[in-house]
């Protein structure tokens, strides 16, 4: 898989030190203003449900390449 392909599959979301399994659909884009690759996408809770409780939270997301800090934005 290359960065152009994004990622779709299982991941672990850690909120306040508590890990939970999630399913993610991620894509990436290069942002010329800061010269970095930014990942974005959607995630579903372990039961396929929404994750309102983490809206706006700074979390860790791990999808096979080690955990990264992330921010959960809008819940739809």
PDB file of N, CA, C and O in Angstrom, residues 12 60-69:
ATOM      1  N   UNK A  12      -6.637   1.037  16.297  1.00  0.00           N
ATOM      2  CA  UNK A  12      -6.883   1.198  17.729  1.00  0.00           C
ATOM      3  C   UNK A  12      -6.883   2.682  18.049  1.00  0.00           C
ATOM      4  O   UNK A  12      -5.925   3.394  17.733  1.00  0.00           O
ATOM      5  N   UNK A  60      -4.807   9.096  20.387  1.00  0.00           N
ATOM      6  CA  UNK A  60      -3.785   8.373  19.640  1.00  0.00           C
ATOM      7  C   UNK A  60      -4.492   7.379  18.743  1.00  0.00           C
ATOM      8  O   UNK A  60      -5.457   6.730  19.168  1.00  0.00           O
ATOM      9  N   UNK A  61      -4.023   7.265  17.521  1.00  0.00           N
ATOM     10  CA  UNK A  61      -4.576   6.321  16.561  1.00  0.00           C
ATOM     11  C   UNK A  61      -3.443   5.443  16.071  1.00  0.00           C
ATOM     12  O   UNK A  61      -2.394   5.950  15.668  1.00  0.00           O
ATOM     13  N   UNK A  62      -3.658   4.137  16.108  1.00  0.00           N
ATOM     14  CA  UNK A  62      -2.653   3.202  15.613  1.00  0.00           C
ATOM     15  C   UNK A  62      -3.291   2.283  14.598  1.00  0.00           C
ATOM     16  O   UNK A  62      -4.298   1.642  14.877  1.00  0.00           O
ATOM     17  N   UNK A  63      -2.690   2.269  13.409  1.00  0.00           N
ATOM     18  CA  UNK A  63      -3.194   1.424  12.333  1.00  0.00           C
ATOM     19  C   UNK A  63      -2.050   0.626  11.727  1.00  0.00           C
ATOM     20  O   UNK A  63      -1.890   0.559  10.518  1.00  0.00           O
ATOM     21  N   UNK A  64      -1.198   0.061  12.588  1.00  0.00           N
ATOM     22  CA  UNK A  64      -0.147  -0.825  12.112  1.00  0.00           C
ATOM     23  C   UNK A  64       1.235  -0.223  12.020  1.00  0.00           C
ATOM     24  O   UNK A  64       2.216  -0.935  11.923  1.00  0.00           O
ATOM     25  N   UNK A  65       1.368   1.081  12.057  1.00  0.00           N
ATOM     26  CA  UNK A  65       2.690   1.699  11.911  1.00  0.00           C
ATOM     27  C   UNK A  65       3.100   2.458  13.159  1.00  0.00           C
ATOM     28  O   UNK A  65       3.932   3.344  13.095  1.00  0.00           O
ATOM     29  N   UNK A  66       2.532   2.117  14.286  1.00  0.00           N
ATOM     30  CA  UNK A  66       2.828   2.830  15.527  1.00  0.00           C
ATOM     31  C   UNK A  66       1.812   3.927  15.762  1.00  0.00           C
ATOM     32  O   UNK A  66       1.205   4.439  14.827  1.00  0.00           O
ATOM     33  N   UNK A  67       1.610   4.307  17.011  1.00  0.00           N
ATOM     34  CA  UNK A  67       0.592   5.312  17.333  1.00  0.00           C
ATOM     35  C   UNK A  67       1.007   6.716  16.908  1.00  0.00           C
ATOM     36  O   UNK A  67       2.186   7.060  16.931  1.00  0.00           O
ATOM     37  N   UNK A  68       0.012   7.491  16.516  1.00  0.00           N
ATOM     38  CA  UNK A  68       0.213   8.902  16.185  1.00  0.00           C
ATOM     39  C   UNK A  68      -0.857   9.715  16.901  1.00  0.00           C
ATOM     40  O   UNK A  68      -1.958   9.235  17.137  1.00  0.00           O
ATOM     41  N   UNK A  69      -0.505  10.934  17.250  1.00  0.00           N
ATOM     42  CA  UNK A  69      -1.503  11.836  17.839  1.00  0.00           C
ATOM     43  C   UNK A  69      -2.440  12.286  16.747  1.00  0.00           C
ATOM     44  O   UNK A  69      -2.023  12.571  15.616  1.00  0.00           O
TER      45      UNK A  69
END
